[in-house]
Short mmCIF file of C-alpha atoms in Angstrom, two decimals:
data_model
loop_
_atom_site.label_atom_id
_atom_site.label_comp_id
_atom_site.label_asym_id
_atom_site.label_seq_id
_atom_site.Cartn_x
_atom_site.Cartn_y
_atom_site.Cartn_z
CA MET C 1 -103.09 -144.50 -131.69
CA LYS C 2 -101.28 -146.40 -128.86
CA LYS C 3 -100.89 -149.23 -131.26
CA ILE C 4 -98.85 -147.35 -133.72
CA VAL C 5 -96.71 -145.74 -130.87
CA TRP C 6 -95.63 -149.58 -129.57
CA LEU C 7 -95.16 -151.20 -133.08
CA SER C 8 -92.64 -147.86 -133.87
CA LEU C 9 -91.10 -148.55 -130.69
CA VAL C 10 -90.51 -152.13 -131.78
CA VAL C 11 -88.92 -151.22 -135.06
CA MET C 12 -86.79 -148.61 -133.37
CA MET C 13 -85.50 -151.70 -131.16
CA LEU C 14 -84.99 -153.82 -133.63
CA LEU C 15 -82.81 -151.23 -135.62
CA VAL C 16 -80.84 -150.94 -132.31
CA LEU C 17 -80.25 -154.68 -132.51
CA ALA C 18 -79.34 -154.89 -136.08
CA ALA C 19 -76.80 -151.61 -135.25
CA CYS C 20 -75.14 -153.48 -132.34
CA GLY C 21 -74.35 -156.54 -134.64
CA GLY C 22 -76.62 -159.32 -132.72
CA GLY C 23 -77.38 -160.74 -135.97
CA GLU C 24 -76.69 -161.20 -139.85
CA SER C 25 -76.31 -158.27 -141.32
CA ALA C 26 -73.89 -155.84 -143.77
CA SER C 27 -71.71 -155.70 -141.19
CA ALA C 28 -71.42 -159.28 -140.14
CA PRO C 29 -67.88 -160.83 -140.91
CA LYS C 30 -68.34 -162.61 -144.50
CA GLU C 31 -67.06 -165.75 -145.41
CA SER C 32 -63.11 -166.11 -146.19
CA ASP C 33 -62.81 -165.17 -150.17
CA GLY C 34 -59.29 -167.38 -150.02
CA SER C 35 -57.23 -164.69 -148.26
CA ALA C 36 -56.34 -165.12 -144.55
CA SER C 37 -58.53 -161.71 -143.62
CA GLY C 38 -61.04 -162.34 -145.75
CA ASP C 39 -60.41 -158.83 -147.59
CA LYS C 40 -59.54 -158.63 -151.31
CA ALA C 41 -56.34 -159.69 -151.69
CA SER C 42 -53.35 -156.61 -151.29
CA THR C 43 -51.15 -156.31 -154.25
CA GLU C 44 -48.28 -154.28 -151.75
CA THR C 45 -46.51 -157.37 -150.78
CA PHE C 46 -46.87 -160.68 -152.15
CA THR C 47 -44.55 -163.11 -150.27
CA TYR C 48 -42.66 -166.65 -151.71
CA ALA C 49 -41.29 -169.39 -149.52
CA SER C 50 -38.08 -170.85 -150.46
CA THR C 51 -36.11 -173.96 -148.58
CA SER C 52 -33.14 -172.40 -149.28
CA ASP C 53 -31.63 -169.02 -150.38
CA VAL C 54 -30.61 -167.90 -153.68
CA VAL C 55 -26.86 -168.32 -154.31
CA GLY C 56 -26.32 -165.27 -156.39
CA MET C 57 -28.28 -163.01 -159.07
CA SER C 58 -26.04 -162.67 -161.77
CA PRO C 59 -27.67 -165.37 -164.56
CA ILE C 60 -24.29 -165.54 -165.71
CA LEU C 61 -22.73 -166.87 -162.55
CA THR C 62 -25.15 -168.97 -161.75
CA ASN C 63 -26.98 -172.29 -162.56
CA ASP C 64 -29.48 -173.17 -159.87
CA SER C 65 -33.34 -173.13 -159.72
CA VAL C 66 -34.00 -170.84 -156.09
CA SER C 67 -31.15 -168.55 -157.81
CA ALA C 68 -33.14 -168.78 -161.04
CA ASN C 69 -36.30 -167.64 -159.52
CA ILE C 70 -35.06 -164.16 -158.73
CA THR C 71 -33.10 -163.77 -161.68
CA GLU C 72 -35.74 -164.51 -164.29
CA HIS C 73 -38.08 -161.88 -162.50
CA VAL C 74 -35.18 -159.26 -162.97
CA TYR C 75 -33.78 -160.16 -166.56
CA GLU C 76 -34.88 -161.11 -169.38
CA LYS C 77 -33.60 -163.08 -172.75
CA LEU C 78 -33.58 -162.47 -176.37
CA PHE C 79 -36.18 -165.35 -176.48
CA GLU C 80 -38.75 -167.52 -174.67
CA ARG C 81 -40.44 -170.18 -175.04
CA ASN C 82 -44.25 -170.50 -174.91
CA ILE C 83 -45.85 -172.44 -172.19
CA GLU C 84 -48.36 -173.56 -174.47
CA THR C 85 -47.26 -173.69 -177.97
CA MET C 86 -43.84 -174.87 -176.85
CA GLU C 87 -42.53 -172.94 -179.28
CA PHE C 88 -39.80 -170.09 -179.15
CA ASP C 89 -41.02 -166.72 -179.33
CA PRO C 90 -39.25 -163.21 -179.20
CA GLN C 91 -38.70 -161.50 -175.92
CA LEU C 92 -36.13 -158.84 -176.05
CA ALA C 93 -35.63 -159.75 -179.86
CA GLU C 94 -38.00 -158.33 -182.00
CA SER C 95 -37.67 -161.06 -185.17
CA TYR C 96 -34.95 -162.92 -186.25
CA GLU C 97 -33.77 -164.18 -189.57
CA MET C 98 -31.04 -166.83 -191.14
CA LYS C 99 -28.56 -165.99 -193.37
CA ASP C 100 -27.27 -169.29 -193.82
CA ASP C 101 -27.22 -172.43 -191.69
CA ASN C 102 -24.26 -170.40 -189.53
CA THR C 103 -25.51 -166.62 -189.65
CA TRP C 104 -28.42 -165.48 -187.54
CA VAL C 105 -29.24 -162.03 -187.40
CA ILE C 106 -31.50 -160.64 -184.63
CA LYS C 107 -33.44 -157.63 -184.52
CA LEU C 108 -34.15 -156.33 -181.07
CA LYS C 109 -36.95 -154.08 -179.57
CA GLU C 110 -36.40 -150.44 -179.12
CA GLY C 111 -36.61 -148.06 -176.21
CA ILE C 112 -36.05 -150.49 -173.64
CA LYS C 113 -34.39 -149.77 -170.89
CA PHE C 114 -32.07 -151.23 -167.91
CA HIS C 115 -33.20 -150.72 -164.08
CA ASP C 116 -30.43 -148.32 -164.32
CA GLY C 117 -31.23 -146.16 -166.72
CA THR C 118 -28.79 -147.22 -169.52
CA PRO C 119 -30.33 -148.50 -172.74
CA PHE C 120 -30.82 -151.99 -173.84
CA ASN C 121 -29.56 -152.25 -177.20
CA ALA C 122 -27.41 -154.88 -179.66
CA GLU C 123 -23.82 -153.82 -177.35
CA ALA C 124 -25.41 -155.05 -174.16
CA VAL C 125 -26.09 -158.37 -176.13
CA LYS C 126 -22.42 -158.76 -177.53
CA TYR C 127 -21.12 -157.92 -173.96
CA THR C 128 -23.23 -160.57 -172.10
CA PHE C 129 -22.68 -163.24 -174.43
CA ASP C 130 -18.92 -162.56 -175.05
CA LYS C 131 -19.04 -162.67 -171.25
CA LEU C 132 -21.08 -165.89 -170.77
CA ARG C 133 -18.45 -167.78 -173.21
CA ASP C 134 -15.53 -166.35 -172.10
CA PRO C 135 -12.98 -169.22 -170.52
CA ALA C 136 -12.12 -166.65 -167.88
CA THR C 137 -15.69 -166.04 -166.52
CA ALA C 138 -16.01 -170.18 -165.67
CA ALA C 139 -19.64 -169.47 -166.28
CA PRO C 140 -21.60 -173.12 -165.36
CA ARG C 141 -23.73 -172.98 -168.64
CA ALA C 142 -21.36 -171.37 -170.93
CA SER C 143 -21.83 -174.85 -173.01
CA LEU C 144 -25.23 -172.68 -174.03
CA LEU C 145 -23.09 -170.55 -176.38
CA GLU C 146 -20.36 -172.99 -177.04
CA PRO C 147 -21.10 -173.34 -180.75
CA VAL C 148 -20.69 -169.43 -181.09
CA ASP C 149 -17.97 -168.57 -183.65
CA THR C 150 -18.63 -164.44 -183.60
CA ILE C 151 -20.92 -161.41 -182.48
CA THR C 152 -20.84 -158.32 -184.32
CA VAL C 153 -23.06 -155.14 -183.81
CA ILE C 154 -25.09 -154.37 -186.74
CA ASP C 155 -26.46 -151.09 -185.47
CA GLU C 156 -27.96 -149.96 -182.12
CA ASN C 157 -30.76 -152.51 -182.48
CA THR C 158 -29.36 -155.25 -184.41
CA VAL C 159 -26.82 -158.19 -183.75
CA GLU C 160 -25.20 -161.20 -185.89
CA ILE C 161 -24.16 -164.30 -184.70
CA LYS C 162 -22.11 -166.49 -186.16
CA THR C 163 -22.15 -170.55 -185.31
CA LYS C 164 -19.31 -172.45 -186.06
CA TYR C 165 -21.60 -175.24 -187.41
CA PRO C 166 -25.05 -175.31 -187.96
CA TYR C 167 -26.67 -175.01 -184.20
CA GLY C 168 -30.27 -176.35 -184.62
CA ALA C 169 -31.15 -176.01 -180.28
CA PHE C 170 -29.88 -172.19 -180.93
CA LEU C 171 -33.57 -170.78 -180.01
CA ALA C 172 -33.34 -172.97 -177.32
CA ALA C 173 -29.87 -171.70 -175.86
CA LEU C 174 -31.02 -168.13 -176.06
CA SER C 175 -34.41 -168.86 -174.16
CA HIS C 176 -32.41 -170.47 -171.16
CA SER C 177 -32.14 -168.26 -168.08
CA ASN C 178 -28.56 -168.12 -168.16
CA ALA C 179 -28.64 -166.29 -171.39
CA ALA C 180 -30.60 -163.33 -169.78
CA ILE C 181 -29.21 -160.16 -170.65
CA VAL C 182 -27.40 -157.91 -167.97
CA SER C 183 -26.19 -154.63 -167.91
CA PRO C 184 -22.81 -153.38 -169.02
CA THR C 185 -22.55 -150.45 -167.07
CA ALA C 186 -23.97 -152.15 -163.95
CA ASP C 187 -21.98 -155.61 -164.65
CA GLN C 188 -18.77 -152.81 -164.67
CA ALA C 189 -19.35 -151.01 -161.48
CA GLN C 190 -20.69 -153.60 -159.19
CA ASP C 191 -21.10 -157.41 -158.45
CA LEU C 192 -24.52 -158.42 -160.18
CA MET C 193 -24.56 -161.49 -157.78
CA LYS C 194 -25.54 -159.39 -154.83
CA GLU C 195 -26.99 -156.58 -157.00
CA PRO C 196 -28.57 -157.70 -160.27
CA VAL C 197 -29.78 -154.83 -162.99
CA GLY C 198 -31.68 -155.91 -165.89
CA THR C 199 -34.89 -155.42 -167.86
CA GLY C 200 -37.42 -157.10 -166.18
CA PRO C 201 -40.33 -156.43 -164.91
CA PHE C 202 -39.05 -156.61 -161.18
CA LYS C 203 -36.32 -154.11 -159.60
CA PHE C 204 -33.84 -155.39 -157.01
CA VAL C 205 -34.48 -153.90 -153.82
CA SER C 206 -32.35 -155.74 -151.34
CA TRP C 207 -30.99 -158.91 -149.83
CA THR C 208 -30.68 -159.86 -146.67
CA SER C 209 -28.50 -163.46 -146.51
CA GLY C 210 -30.15 -166.34 -145.18
CA ASP C 211 -33.25 -163.95 -145.25
CA GLN C 212 -35.14 -162.79 -148.10
CA VAL C 213 -34.42 -161.10 -151.33
CA GLU C 214 -36.87 -158.09 -151.95
CA LEU C 215 -37.71 -156.84 -155.23
CA GLU C 216 -40.30 -153.92 -156.58
CA ALA C 217 -42.25 -153.50 -159.32
CA ASN C 218 -40.60 -151.94 -162.48
CA GLU C 219 -42.97 -148.76 -163.06
CA GLU C 220 -41.53 -148.16 -166.40
CA TYR C 221 -41.51 -152.23 -167.60
CA TRP C 222 -41.45 -151.63 -171.18
CA ASP C 223 -44.49 -154.42 -171.44
CA GLY C 224 -46.55 -152.70 -168.79
CA ALA C 225 -45.77 -152.25 -164.79
CA PRO C 226 -46.76 -155.56 -162.98
CA ASP C 227 -49.58 -155.38 -160.22
CA LEU C 228 -47.68 -156.35 -157.82
CA LYS C 229 -45.79 -153.44 -155.90
CA LYS C 230 -42.82 -155.58 -154.13
CA VAL C 231 -42.29 -159.46 -154.25
CA VAL C 232 -40.09 -161.12 -151.32
CA LEU C 233 -38.20 -164.36 -151.78
CA LYS C 234 -38.60 -165.48 -147.47
CA VAL C 235 -36.26 -168.22 -146.73
CA VAL C 236 -37.82 -170.85 -144.51
CA PRO C 237 -35.88 -173.93 -144.27
CA GLU C 238 -38.47 -175.94 -143.14
CA ILE C 239 -41.31 -177.23 -145.77
CA SER C 240 -43.87 -178.04 -142.96
CA THR C 241 -43.03 -174.40 -141.88
CA ALA C 242 -43.88 -172.89 -145.15
CA ILE C 243 -47.14 -174.61 -145.65
CA SER C 244 -48.40 -173.61 -142.20
CA MET C 245 -47.57 -169.80 -143.09
CA LEU C 246 -49.47 -170.02 -146.28
CA GLN C 247 -52.61 -171.60 -144.60
CA ALA C 248 -52.35 -168.91 -142.04
CA GLY C 249 -51.74 -166.55 -145.07
CA GLU C 250 -48.34 -165.12 -143.57
CA ILE C 251 -47.19 -165.92 -147.66
CA GLN C 252 -48.86 -166.37 -150.54
CA PHE C 253 -46.92 -168.91 -152.59
CA ILE C 254 -44.66 -172.13 -152.50
CA ASP C 255 -43.34 -174.15 -155.61
CA ASN C 256 -41.83 -177.76 -155.67
CA LEU C 257 -44.62 -179.39 -153.56
CA PRO C 258 -43.44 -182.48 -151.40
CA THR C 259 -44.97 -185.47 -152.20
CA GLU C 260 -45.46 -186.29 -148.41
CA GLN C 261 -47.21 -182.84 -148.06
CA ILE C 262 -49.76 -182.72 -150.97
CA LYS C 263 -52.84 -184.42 -149.28
CA ARG C 264 -52.55 -181.80 -146.30
CA LEU C 265 -52.18 -179.35 -149.23
CA GLU C 266 -54.98 -180.12 -151.17
CA ALA C 267 -56.77 -180.14 -148.02
CA MET C 268 -56.61 -176.42 -147.52
CA GLU C 269 -59.32 -174.45 -148.50
CA ASN C 270 -57.91 -171.07 -149.03
CA ILE C 271 -55.17 -172.26 -151.67
CA ASN C 272 -55.11 -173.20 -155.39
CA ILE C 273 -52.72 -175.98 -156.62
CA GLU C 274 -51.00 -176.49 -159.79
CA LYS C 275 -49.76 -179.44 -161.04
CA LYS C 276 -48.28 -179.98 -164.56
CA GLU C 277 -46.26 -182.38 -166.42
CA GLY C 278 -42.85 -181.50 -166.43
CA THR C 279 -39.73 -181.63 -168.30
CA PRO C 280 -37.35 -182.88 -165.32
CA VAL C 281 -36.30 -186.60 -165.15
CA TYR C 282 -34.72 -188.48 -161.96
CA TYR C 283 -32.66 -191.08 -162.58
CA LEU C 284 -29.97 -193.83 -161.00
CA THR C 285 -26.77 -193.46 -162.99
CA PHE C 286 -23.74 -195.74 -162.82
CA ASN C 287 -20.21 -194.37 -162.56
CA HIS C 288 -19.68 -195.44 -166.01
CA SER C 289 -15.40 -195.00 -165.25
CA ARG C 290 -15.05 -197.83 -162.71
CA GLU C 291 -15.21 -201.36 -164.31
CA MET C 292 -17.78 -203.23 -162.85
CA ASN C 293 -19.79 -200.65 -164.25
CA GLN C 294 -18.58 -201.12 -167.64
CA ASP C 295 -20.02 -204.77 -167.66
CA PRO C 296 -23.42 -204.79 -169.72
CA GLU C 297 -24.94 -207.55 -167.60
CA PHE C 298 -24.36 -206.06 -163.76
CA ARG C 299 -26.23 -202.70 -165.27
CA GLU C 300 -29.12 -205.15 -166.56
CA ALA C 301 -29.21 -206.74 -163.44
CA VAL C 302 -29.46 -203.37 -161.34
CA ALA C 303 -32.17 -202.41 -163.74
CA ALA C 304 -34.11 -205.77 -163.94
CA ALA C 305 -34.32 -205.18 -159.97
CA ILE C 306 -35.38 -201.82 -159.36
CA ASP C 307 -39.02 -201.91 -159.58
CA ARG C 308 -39.80 -198.44 -160.60
CA ASP C 309 -43.97 -198.87 -160.67
CA ALA C 310 -43.36 -199.53 -157.10
CA PHE C 311 -41.54 -196.35 -156.60
CA VAL C 312 -43.80 -194.32 -158.53
CA THR C 313 -46.81 -195.12 -156.67
CA LYS C 314 -45.28 -193.61 -153.54
CA LEU C 315 -45.15 -190.33 -155.15
CA ASN C 316 -48.77 -189.48 -154.63
CA GLY C 317 -49.33 -188.65 -158.19
CA LEU C 318 -46.32 -186.64 -158.67
CA GLY C 319 -44.83 -188.35 -160.93
CA VAL C 320 -44.98 -189.89 -164.85
CA ARG C 321 -43.57 -193.75 -165.29
CA SER C 322 -41.62 -193.73 -168.20
CA ASP C 323 -38.25 -195.66 -169.11
CA SER C 324 -37.39 -192.68 -172.20
CA VAL C 325 -34.49 -190.47 -170.66
CA VAL C 326 -36.00 -188.06 -172.82
CA GLY C 327 -39.76 -186.84 -171.60
CA PRO C 328 -42.92 -186.96 -172.78
CA GLN C 329 -42.72 -182.53 -172.50
CA VAL C 330 -39.46 -182.75 -174.23
CA PHE C 331 -38.90 -182.01 -177.62
CA GLY C 332 -37.05 -185.82 -179.16
CA TYR C 333 -39.19 -187.75 -177.19
CA ASP C 334 -40.65 -190.71 -178.92
CA GLU C 335 -43.57 -192.75 -176.99
CA SER C 336 -42.31 -195.99 -178.55
CA ALA C 337 -39.48 -195.38 -175.78
CA ASP C 338 -41.68 -195.45 -173.23
CA GLU C 339 -41.09 -199.40 -172.50
CA ALA C 340 -37.92 -199.88 -174.06
CA GLY C 341 -36.26 -200.50 -170.89
CA THR C 342 -34.56 -203.30 -168.80
CA ALA C 343 -38.31 -204.74 -167.73
CA TYR C 344 -39.01 -205.21 -163.88
CA ASP C 345 -37.76 -209.35 -163.27
CA VAL C 346 -36.32 -210.05 -159.88
CA GLU C 347 -35.32 -213.79 -160.57
CA ALA C 348 -33.41 -212.70 -163.59
CA ALA C 349 -31.41 -210.14 -161.85
CA LYS C 350 -30.98 -212.40 -159.32
CA ALA C 351 -29.75 -215.24 -161.57
CA LEU C 352 -27.33 -212.40 -162.94
CA VAL C 353 -26.05 -211.50 -159.65
CA GLU C 354 -25.16 -215.33 -158.71
CA LYS C 355 -23.97 -216.12 -161.81
CA ASN C 356 -21.16 -213.08 -162.01
CA GLY C 357 -20.65 -212.87 -158.15
CA TYR C 358 -22.00 -209.71 -157.92
CA GLY C 359 -23.27 -209.60 -154.06
CA ASP C 360 -19.68 -210.47 -153.00
CA LYS C 361 -18.39 -206.69 -153.10
CA PRO C 362 -20.61 -203.47 -151.22
CA ILE C 363 -21.89 -200.74 -153.46
CA LYS C 364 -21.74 -197.09 -152.68
CA LEU C 365 -25.16 -195.65 -153.95
CA LEU C 366 -24.46 -191.84 -153.24
CA THR C 367 -27.63 -189.91 -152.67
CA ALA C 368 -28.54 -186.02 -151.93
CA ASN C 369 -30.41 -185.47 -148.59
CA ARG C 370 -33.20 -184.31 -150.49
CA ASP C 371 -36.62 -185.86 -149.65
CA ASN C 372 -37.15 -187.56 -152.81
CA PHE C 373 -33.67 -188.27 -153.18
CA ILE C 374 -33.82 -189.94 -149.77
CA LEU C 375 -37.13 -192.01 -150.77
CA MET C 376 -35.26 -193.30 -153.84
CA ALA C 377 -32.69 -194.22 -152.43
CA GLU C 378 -34.29 -196.34 -149.32
CA ILE C 379 -36.80 -198.28 -151.82
CA VAL C 380 -33.59 -198.89 -154.35
CA GLN C 381 -31.43 -199.98 -151.67
CA ALA C 382 -34.21 -202.78 -150.68
CA GLN C 383 -35.09 -203.97 -153.96
CA LEU C 384 -31.44 -204.29 -155.06
CA THR C 385 -30.59 -206.28 -151.43
CA GLU C 386 -33.82 -208.42 -152.62
CA ALA C 387 -31.95 -209.76 -155.48
CA GLY C 388 -28.37 -209.91 -154.07
CA PHE C 389 -26.46 -206.89 -154.13
CA LYS C 390 -24.59 -205.51 -150.83
CA VAL C 391 -25.73 -201.63 -151.26
CA GLU C 392 -24.47 -199.06 -148.53
CA ILE C 393 -26.20 -195.62 -148.93
CA GLU C 394 -23.99 -192.35 -148.38
CA SER C 395 -26.25 -189.23 -148.26
CA MET C 396 -24.43 -186.04 -148.31
CA GLU C 397 -26.07 -182.21 -148.38
CA TRP C 398 -26.63 -180.73 -152.16
CA ALA C 399 -23.99 -179.14 -152.77
CA THR C 400 -21.23 -181.44 -151.41
CA PHE C 401 -23.29 -184.05 -153.25
CA LEU C 402 -22.96 -182.29 -156.81
CA ASP C 403 -19.13 -182.08 -156.26
CA THR C 404 -18.68 -185.39 -154.95
CA ALA C 405 -20.76 -187.03 -158.01
CA ARG C 406 -18.20 -184.35 -160.25
CA GLY C 407 -15.54 -186.12 -158.82
CA GLY C 408 -16.79 -189.70 -159.16
CA GLU C 409 -16.39 -190.81 -155.54
CA TYR C 410 -19.33 -192.97 -156.16
CA ASP C 411 -20.64 -196.57 -157.62
CA ILE C 412 -24.34 -195.44 -158.20
CA THR C 413 -26.09 -192.40 -157.72
CA PHE C 414 -29.43 -190.55 -158.40
CA LEU C 415 -29.16 -187.08 -160.20
CA SER C 416 -32.10 -185.03 -161.83
CA TRP C 417 -32.27 -182.38 -164.64
CA SER C 418 -34.92 -179.86 -165.15
CA ASN C 419 -33.92 -179.22 -168.34
CA VAL C 420 -34.95 -175.36 -168.69
CA THR C 421 -34.83 -175.10 -172.31
CA GLY C 422 -37.27 -178.36 -173.10
CA ASP C 423 -34.84 -179.25 -175.89
CA GLY C 424 -33.45 -183.29 -176.07
CA SER C 425 -29.84 -182.12 -177.17
CA GLU C 426 -29.67 -179.65 -174.08
CA LEU C 427 -30.34 -182.85 -171.36
CA LEU C 428 -28.07 -185.39 -173.86
CA TYR C 429 -24.91 -183.19 -174.20
CA PRO C 430 -24.64 -181.72 -171.14
CA ASN C 431 -25.33 -184.65 -168.78
CA PHE C 432 -23.60 -187.64 -171.13
CA HIS C 433 -21.57 -186.84 -174.24
CA SER C 434 -17.99 -187.93 -173.87
CA ASP C 435 -17.32 -183.98 -174.01
CA ASN C 436 -18.43 -182.80 -170.29
CA VAL C 437 -16.84 -185.85 -168.37
CA GLY C 438 -15.40 -184.30 -165.06
CA SER C 439 -18.02 -181.42 -165.46
CA SER C 440 -21.45 -181.58 -166.08
CA ASN C 441 -21.33 -185.34 -167.33
CA ARG C 442 -21.33 -186.80 -163.74
CA ALA C 443 -22.16 -190.36 -164.86
CA GLN C 444 -18.81 -190.62 -166.64
CA TYR C 445 -20.81 -192.11 -169.90
CA SER C 446 -19.04 -192.42 -173.06
CA ASN C 447 -20.66 -194.19 -175.85
CA PRO C 448 -18.93 -192.78 -179.46
CA GLU C 449 -21.68 -194.46 -180.91
CA PHE C 450 -24.33 -191.88 -178.75
CA ASP C 451 -21.78 -188.96 -178.97
CA GLU C 452 -21.98 -189.05 -183.04
CA LEU C 453 -25.91 -189.11 -182.75
CA VAL C 454 -26.08 -186.05 -180.19
CA VAL C 455 -23.48 -183.81 -182.04
CA GLN C 456 -25.95 -184.66 -185.15
CA SER C 457 -28.94 -183.42 -183.43
CA ARG C 458 -27.01 -180.11 -182.30
CA THR C 459 -25.63 -179.66 -185.99
CA THR C 460 -29.18 -180.25 -187.70
CA ILE C 461 -31.30 -177.26 -188.57
CA ASP C 462 -34.48 -179.68 -189.69
CA GLN C 463 -36.19 -179.94 -186.74
CA GLU C 464 -38.14 -182.96 -187.77
CA GLU C 465 -34.68 -184.60 -188.70
CA ARG C 466 -33.32 -183.48 -185.17
CA LYS C 467 -36.00 -185.29 -183.22
CA ALA C 468 -35.74 -188.58 -185.48
CA ILE C 469 -32.04 -188.15 -184.71
CA LEU C 470 -32.77 -187.24 -180.34
CA ASP C 471 -35.04 -190.51 -180.41
CA LYS C 472 -32.02 -192.62 -181.61
CA ALA C 473 -29.71 -191.27 -179.27
CA ASN C 474 -32.14 -191.87 -176.41
CA LYS C 475 -32.79 -195.11 -177.20
CA VAL C 476 -28.85 -196.21 -177.49
CA MET C 477 -28.84 -195.18 -173.70
CA ILE C 478 -31.92 -197.40 -172.92
CA GLU C 479 -30.69 -200.27 -174.41
CA ASP C 480 -27.45 -199.75 -173.09
CA ASN C 481 -28.63 -199.42 -169.72
CA ALA C 482 -26.64 -196.07 -169.10
CA VAL C 483 -28.92 -195.24 -166.42
CA VAL C 484 -32.20 -196.34 -165.37
CA VAL C 485 -34.96 -193.67 -165.34
CA MET C 486 -36.89 -193.27 -161.72
CA TYR C 487 -39.91 -191.01 -162.94
CA HIS C 488 -40.36 -187.43 -164.96
CA GLY C 489 -41.56 -184.76 -162.61
CA ILE C 490 -44.66 -183.36 -162.28
CA VAL C 491 -44.47 -179.45 -161.44
CA THR C 492 -46.17 -178.05 -158.79
CA ALA C 493 -47.20 -174.61 -156.78
CA ALA C 494 -49.79 -173.97 -154.58
CA MET C 495 -51.03 -170.01 -154.29
CA ASP C 496 -53.28 -168.39 -152.23
CA LYS C 497 -56.69 -168.65 -154.09
CA ALA C 498 -57.17 -164.96 -153.37
CA TYR C 499 -54.46 -164.20 -156.40
CA SER C 500 -54.56 -165.17 -159.99
CA GLY C 501 -52.02 -165.23 -162.89
CA LEU C 502 -49.42 -167.27 -162.55
CA GLU C 503 -48.04 -168.83 -164.96
CA LEU C 504 -46.25 -172.23 -164.77
CA ASP C 505 -43.40 -173.17 -167.23
CA PRO C 506 -43.25 -177.48 -167.54
CA ASN C 507 -39.63 -176.73 -166.67
CA GLY C 508 -40.30 -175.48 -163.01
CA LYS C 509 -39.94 -172.04 -163.57
CA TRP C 510 -43.03 -169.44 -163.06
CA THR C 511 -43.30 -166.16 -163.41
CA LEU C 512 -45.01 -163.73 -161.09
CA LYS C 513 -45.35 -160.66 -163.75
CA ASN C 514 -49.31 -161.20 -164.31
CA VAL C 515 -50.03 -161.76 -160.98
CA THR C 516 -52.82 -159.81 -159.40
CA GLY C 517 -55.15 -159.58 -156.38
CA GLU C 518 -58.81 -160.84 -157.27
#
């Protein structure tokens, strides 16, 4: 009997000790499931850190990637590019047909409302596109609809668009973030740059300049309300600080991961990193309006002096090496262009420099003060110096740099293009066609043969024929040493692994519409 009592007392003492947390038990802390707290990820607030603030939130008046990260969640387009098939699927459109080469009839989805409660309809499409292409608006991407002649409302849910000529890249243009449809009522009543109103999965709440933008779920979204109840774009100027915040669980998402931080990020156990070959291209270009840059041997000497393979190895896997201006993920690319450029040959470069006296005059190398641009500038300066050139670097902040390059105040510089539509015409036309010298053609490039091919690529409906034409135009630029392609980008993102459902586009854009806590 005493033995039974003693055993009972031992059992009771063990239970008390377990309840006090003295060892492994059901109440002991769990190992982390990817969130900072180890609990199931909260969908109440999801924070994205950006090193820059938005410029504004009107898709008509902005053309920068940070602003687009907001507008892509508030607004929608008639079509969107499928990131798996690279085809253009209807978004706000229901369907379309071509009555002839110049006439597009687009049926719209019914029953959709803007965030202000007004109906999305054909009138809204006409209003948006008329404003985008009106010269008085001065829209930065008005060229998307430059071929449009007339826009006619057929009925509440049908719009007819006639173009001046067959426009082979029209669906690509209508999928661009700058072709998103705005609420006409809101646009007339308020400043959409500060208070955006669209049809998208998230609604605008507030913007504290220099600090953050806050969005909330559109509970009446036509394609189903998102799980995330609130999305915040938090301005964190230092990327290293943002990465520390991601590791600590203070933010949940960053994109455009810096080369020099990629190993640190890969060592973090609470995040998932996504990498995808992308559409962005980074290149050195000449100011073609300057006499020395019009000398084919000068451009050849510069191209031969640059070891792009050596540079790409510095990117820690975040760059793709190719001579082609039109990248592997862009419509119009042909792999035969990968090695079509002037090969690296420093001795050949030295011979051309000595023969023509290219080292007698300093060259102004203009660059933006962004990490990869500075890296390109420093490496290229050293390589050109080895070949006998004298190169002086001038660095500027981004907005000033773009204005200076547009004004042609440089000898050589580095530029980039994200290519939102993924169509070669929308790379070659704005950046290199002579129509755009003084605006988006910061290279000041003018070549009649190239111009004609680009026009053909825009005015041809047959897509296989367009692809062949774009390949020809691409190779004209390569053979001309019009630019020296440094690399094609790998688009990247890092997200707290307690969440899933991120959709990352090869153009670098992303959507949180389907993100949820696991």
